[in-house]
Tab-separated table of C-alpha atoms in Angstrom:
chain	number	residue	atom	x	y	z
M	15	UNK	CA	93.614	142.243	133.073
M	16	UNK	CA	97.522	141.143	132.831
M	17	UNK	CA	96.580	139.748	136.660
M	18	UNK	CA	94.180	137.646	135.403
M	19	UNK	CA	96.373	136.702	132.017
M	20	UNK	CA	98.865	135.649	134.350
M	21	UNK	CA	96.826	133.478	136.669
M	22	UNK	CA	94.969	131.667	133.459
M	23	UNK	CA	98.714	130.514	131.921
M	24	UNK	CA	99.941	129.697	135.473
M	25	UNK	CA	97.286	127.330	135.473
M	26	UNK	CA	97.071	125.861	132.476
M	27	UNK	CA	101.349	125.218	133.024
M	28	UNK	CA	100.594	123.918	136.339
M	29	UNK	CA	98.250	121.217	134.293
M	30	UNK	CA	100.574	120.400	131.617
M	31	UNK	CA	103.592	119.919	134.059
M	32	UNK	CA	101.356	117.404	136.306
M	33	UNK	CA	100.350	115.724	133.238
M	34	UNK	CA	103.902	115.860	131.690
M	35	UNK	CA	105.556	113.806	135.104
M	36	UNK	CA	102.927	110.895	134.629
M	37	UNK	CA	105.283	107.594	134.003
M	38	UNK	CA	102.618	106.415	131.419
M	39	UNK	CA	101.200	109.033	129.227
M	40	UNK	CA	97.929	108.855	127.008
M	41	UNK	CA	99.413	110.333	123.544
M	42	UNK	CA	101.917	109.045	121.939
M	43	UNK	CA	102.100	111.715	119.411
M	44	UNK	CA	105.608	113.683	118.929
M	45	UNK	CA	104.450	116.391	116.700
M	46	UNK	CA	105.497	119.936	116.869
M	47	UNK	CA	101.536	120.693	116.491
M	48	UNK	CA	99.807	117.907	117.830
M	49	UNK	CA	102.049	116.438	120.329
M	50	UNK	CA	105.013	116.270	123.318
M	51	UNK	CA	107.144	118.489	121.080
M	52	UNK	CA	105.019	120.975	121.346
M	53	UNK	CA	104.280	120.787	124.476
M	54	UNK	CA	108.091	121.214	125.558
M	55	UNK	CA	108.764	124.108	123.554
M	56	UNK	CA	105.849	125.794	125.726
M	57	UNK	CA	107.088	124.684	129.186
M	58	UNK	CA	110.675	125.636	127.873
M	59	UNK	CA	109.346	129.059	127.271
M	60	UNK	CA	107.291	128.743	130.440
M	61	UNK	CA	110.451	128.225	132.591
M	62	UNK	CA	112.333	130.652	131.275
M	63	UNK	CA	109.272	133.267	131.907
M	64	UNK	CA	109.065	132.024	135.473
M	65	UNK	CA	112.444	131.490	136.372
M	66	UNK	CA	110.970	129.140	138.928
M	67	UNK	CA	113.756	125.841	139.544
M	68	UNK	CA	111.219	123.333	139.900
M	69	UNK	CA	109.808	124.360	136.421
M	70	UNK	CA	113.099	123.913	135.512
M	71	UNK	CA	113.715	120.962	136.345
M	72	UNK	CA	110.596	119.066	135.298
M	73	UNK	CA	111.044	120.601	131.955
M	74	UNK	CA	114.460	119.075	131.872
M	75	UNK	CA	113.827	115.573	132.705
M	76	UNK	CA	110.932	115.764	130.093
M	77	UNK	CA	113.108	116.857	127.084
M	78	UNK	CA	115.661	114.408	128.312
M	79	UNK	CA	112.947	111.653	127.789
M	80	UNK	CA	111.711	112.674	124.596
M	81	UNK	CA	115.173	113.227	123.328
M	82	UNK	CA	115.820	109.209	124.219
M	83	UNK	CA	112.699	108.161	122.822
M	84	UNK	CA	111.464	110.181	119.378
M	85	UNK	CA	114.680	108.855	117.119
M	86	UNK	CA	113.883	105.487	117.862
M	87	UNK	CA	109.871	105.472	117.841
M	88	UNK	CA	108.343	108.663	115.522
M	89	UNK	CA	107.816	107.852	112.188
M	90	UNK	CA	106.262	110.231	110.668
M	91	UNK	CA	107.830	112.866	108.442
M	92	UNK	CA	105.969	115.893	108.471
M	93	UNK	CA	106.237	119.361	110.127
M	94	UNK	CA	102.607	119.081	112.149
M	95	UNK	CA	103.287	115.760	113.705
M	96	UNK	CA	106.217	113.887	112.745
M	97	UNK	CA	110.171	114.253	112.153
M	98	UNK	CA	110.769	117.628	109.895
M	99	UNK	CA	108.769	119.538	112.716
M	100	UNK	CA	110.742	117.918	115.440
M	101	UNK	CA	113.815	118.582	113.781
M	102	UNK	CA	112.944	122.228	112.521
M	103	UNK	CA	112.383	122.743	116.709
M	104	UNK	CA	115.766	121.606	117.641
M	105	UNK	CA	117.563	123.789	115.146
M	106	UNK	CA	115.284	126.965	116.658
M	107	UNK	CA	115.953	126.118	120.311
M	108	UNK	CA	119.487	125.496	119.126
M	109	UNK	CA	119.688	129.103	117.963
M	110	UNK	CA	117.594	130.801	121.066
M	111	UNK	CA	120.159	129.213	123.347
M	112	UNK	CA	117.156	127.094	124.844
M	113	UNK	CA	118.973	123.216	124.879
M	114	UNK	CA	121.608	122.258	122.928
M	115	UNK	CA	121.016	118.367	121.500
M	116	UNK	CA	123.595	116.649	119.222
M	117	UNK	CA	121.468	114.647	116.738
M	118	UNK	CA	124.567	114.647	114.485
M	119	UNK	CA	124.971	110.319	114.762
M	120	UNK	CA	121.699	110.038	113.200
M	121	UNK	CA	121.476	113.429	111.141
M	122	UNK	CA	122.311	111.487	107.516
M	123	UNK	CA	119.980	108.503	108.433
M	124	UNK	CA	117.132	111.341	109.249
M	125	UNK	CA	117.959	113.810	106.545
M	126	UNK	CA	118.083	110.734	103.940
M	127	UNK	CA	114.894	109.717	105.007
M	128	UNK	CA	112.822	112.741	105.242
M	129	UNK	CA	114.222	113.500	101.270
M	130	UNK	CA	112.249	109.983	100.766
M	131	UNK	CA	109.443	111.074	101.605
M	132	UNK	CA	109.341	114.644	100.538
M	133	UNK	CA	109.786	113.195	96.934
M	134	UNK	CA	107.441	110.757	97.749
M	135	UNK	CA	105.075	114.033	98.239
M	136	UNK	CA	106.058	115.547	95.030
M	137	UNK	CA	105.459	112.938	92.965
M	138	UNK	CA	101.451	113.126	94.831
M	139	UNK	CA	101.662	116.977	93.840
M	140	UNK	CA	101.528	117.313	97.710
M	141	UNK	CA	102.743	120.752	98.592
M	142	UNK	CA	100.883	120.661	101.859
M	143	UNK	CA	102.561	122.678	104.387
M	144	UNK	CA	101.801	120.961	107.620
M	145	UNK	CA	101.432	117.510	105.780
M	146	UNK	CA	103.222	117.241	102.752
M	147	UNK	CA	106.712	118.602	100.963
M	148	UNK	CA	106.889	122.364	102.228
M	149	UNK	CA	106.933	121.084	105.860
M	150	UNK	CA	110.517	119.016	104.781
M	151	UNK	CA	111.847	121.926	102.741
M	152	UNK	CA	111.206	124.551	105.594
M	153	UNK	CA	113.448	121.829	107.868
M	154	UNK	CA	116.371	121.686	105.615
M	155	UNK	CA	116.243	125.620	104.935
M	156	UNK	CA	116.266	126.334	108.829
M	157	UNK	CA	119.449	123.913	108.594
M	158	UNK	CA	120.784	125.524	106.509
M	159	UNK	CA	122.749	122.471	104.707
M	160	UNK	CA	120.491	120.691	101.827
M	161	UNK	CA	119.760	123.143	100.223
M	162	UNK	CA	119.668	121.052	96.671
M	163	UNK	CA	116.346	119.373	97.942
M	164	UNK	CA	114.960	122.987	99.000
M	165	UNK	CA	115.685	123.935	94.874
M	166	UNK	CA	114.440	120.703	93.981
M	167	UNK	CA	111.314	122.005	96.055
M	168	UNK	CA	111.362	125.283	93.783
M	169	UNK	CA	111.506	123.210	90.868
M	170	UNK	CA	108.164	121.016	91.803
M	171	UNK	CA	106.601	124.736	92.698
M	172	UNK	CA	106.978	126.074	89.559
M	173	UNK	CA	106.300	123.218	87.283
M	174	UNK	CA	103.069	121.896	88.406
M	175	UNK	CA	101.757	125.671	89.025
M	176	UNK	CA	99.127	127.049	86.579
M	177	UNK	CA	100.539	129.991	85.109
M	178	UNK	CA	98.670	133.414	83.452
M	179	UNK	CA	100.254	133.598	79.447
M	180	UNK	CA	102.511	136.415	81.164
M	181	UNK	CA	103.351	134.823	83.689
M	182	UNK	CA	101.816	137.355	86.364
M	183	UNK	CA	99.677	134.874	88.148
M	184	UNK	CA	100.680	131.273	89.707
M	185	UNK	CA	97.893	129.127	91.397
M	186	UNK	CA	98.577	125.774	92.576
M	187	UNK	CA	95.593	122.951	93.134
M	188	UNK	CA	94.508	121.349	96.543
M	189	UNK	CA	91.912	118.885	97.275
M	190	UNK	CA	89.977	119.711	100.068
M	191	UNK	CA	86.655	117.556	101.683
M	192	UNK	CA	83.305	118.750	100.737
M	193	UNK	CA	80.305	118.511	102.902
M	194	UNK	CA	79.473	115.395	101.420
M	195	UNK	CA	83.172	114.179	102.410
M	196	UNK	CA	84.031	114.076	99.071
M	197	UNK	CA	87.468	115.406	97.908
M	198	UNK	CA	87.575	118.037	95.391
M	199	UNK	CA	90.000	120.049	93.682
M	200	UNK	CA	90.156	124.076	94.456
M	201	UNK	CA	92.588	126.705	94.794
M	202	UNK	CA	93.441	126.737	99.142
M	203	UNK	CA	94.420	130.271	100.289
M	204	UNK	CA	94.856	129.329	103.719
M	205	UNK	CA	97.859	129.263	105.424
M	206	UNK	CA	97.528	125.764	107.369
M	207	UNK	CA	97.243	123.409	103.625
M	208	UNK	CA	97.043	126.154	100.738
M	209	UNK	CA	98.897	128.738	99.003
M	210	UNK	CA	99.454	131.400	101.942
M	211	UNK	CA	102.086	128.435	102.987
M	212	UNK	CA	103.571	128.987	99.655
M	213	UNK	CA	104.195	132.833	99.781
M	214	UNK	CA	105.616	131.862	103.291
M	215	UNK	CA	107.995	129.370	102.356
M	216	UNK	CA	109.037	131.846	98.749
M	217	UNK	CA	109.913	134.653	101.269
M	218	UNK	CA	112.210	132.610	103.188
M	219	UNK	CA	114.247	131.144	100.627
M	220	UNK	CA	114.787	134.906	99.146
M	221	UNK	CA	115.678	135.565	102.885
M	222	UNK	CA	118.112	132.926	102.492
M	223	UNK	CA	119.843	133.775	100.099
M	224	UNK	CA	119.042	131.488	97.415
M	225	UNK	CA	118.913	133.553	93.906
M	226	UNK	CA	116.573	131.749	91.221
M	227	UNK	CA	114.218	134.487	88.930
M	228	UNK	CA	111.526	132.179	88.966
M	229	UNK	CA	111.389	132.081	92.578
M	230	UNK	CA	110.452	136.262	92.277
M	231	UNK	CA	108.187	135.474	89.916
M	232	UNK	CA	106.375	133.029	91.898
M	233	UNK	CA	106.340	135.104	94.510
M	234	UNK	CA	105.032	137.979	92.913
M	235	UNK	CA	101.950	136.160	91.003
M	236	UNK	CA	101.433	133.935	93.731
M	237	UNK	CA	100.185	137.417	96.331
M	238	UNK	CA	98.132	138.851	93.104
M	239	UNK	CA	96.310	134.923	92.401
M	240	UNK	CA	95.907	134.491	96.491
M	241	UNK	CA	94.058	138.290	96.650
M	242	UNK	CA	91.753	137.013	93.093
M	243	UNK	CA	91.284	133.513	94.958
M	244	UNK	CA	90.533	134.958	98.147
M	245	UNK	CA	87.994	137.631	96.061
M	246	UNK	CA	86.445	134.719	94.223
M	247	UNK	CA	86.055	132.678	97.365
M	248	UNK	CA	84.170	135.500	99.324
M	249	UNK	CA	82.089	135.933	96.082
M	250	UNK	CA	81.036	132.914	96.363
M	251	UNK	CA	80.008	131.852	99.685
M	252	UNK	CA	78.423	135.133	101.066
């Protein structure tokens, strides 16, 4: 079985490196999730698992290419396919000693913009994960510095969530497409747009460091509404 593991991801990196040394390439998509950022940090991974120079080296001249070009063309701000996932990446392969990239010329312009637009979000009472503010908070707590817009983050959280009379249970809204590809408002416990994203990005900024009651209390009614919703949900649509 780990034969035939190994032989199926040979192959598909043998694919993405011939498609990756193509002078004209179809997508022109950056994203961490949907795009060439993406696909580096697998053939970074790939080349350090096969130790193999020509892997190397292929996966060098690609990162030096996006490195030249996403600044200048992405301009998108969110963790799935625009700048706060591409930015998030660098910081991680910055810490797992994979490249080391000094973004520090344009840093200010970058961070100042991706604030923009993550207050753009909360001001739409988008808390979307992979498309809305949590992507840009998760950025700026990986960084470390900006930490102000990660409380103003905690601030949004708790003030547009709908609370028990206690306190015990916080819920937050999403609008979702029905079958009818109409949008409607629910409670999301998935990880990808809804509230699992939320527990996530609560346990991380405890991790960090950052001391704020509210944030515990989220935290703690935010697991008991996400095991009701989840209930309710399964209720519903057996």
């Amino acid at each position: 079985m780990e034969t035939i593991i190994r032989q199926k991801i040979n192959a598909i990196a043998e694919c993405i490196f011939a498609k990756v040394q193509m002078i004209e390439e179809e997508s022109f998509d950056y994203g961490l999730y949907s795009g060439k950022f993406g696909i580096l940090l697998f053939l970074l991974y790939y080349s350090r698992f096969s130790k193999t120079k020509k892997h190397v080296k292929i996966t060098e001249n690609y990162a030096k290419r996006l490195f030249e070009q996403f600044i200048i063309k992405e301009e998108l701000h969110t963790f799935c396919s625009g700048l706060s996932g591409i930015l998030y990446l660098l910081e991680f392969l910055h810490e797992n000693d994979f490249i080391d990239m000094d973004v520090s010329n344009a840093q200010s312009l970058l961070d100042n913009y991706l604030v923009s637009r993550m207050r753009g979000n909360i001001q739409q009472w988008n808390y979307d994960f992979m498309h809305g503010a949590l992507g840009v908070g998760l950025y700026f707590l990986k960084k470390r510095t900006g930490l102000e817009y990660v409380r103003e983050l905690i601030d949004f959280l708790y003030a547009t969530a709908l609370k028990s009379a206690d306190n015990h249970i916080f819920k937050w809204e999403s609008f979702v497409m029905d079958k009818d590809e109409n949008f409607r408002s629910t409670y999301n416990f998935a990880l990808s747009h809804g509230m699992s994203s939320i527990i996530i990005f609560l346990s991380r900024v405890i991790k960090s460091g950052i001391s704020d009651e509210r944030i515990i209390e989220m935290l703690y009614g935010s697991i008991d509404s996400e095991f009701l919703t989840s209930f309710y949900y399964l209720v519903e649509n057996k």
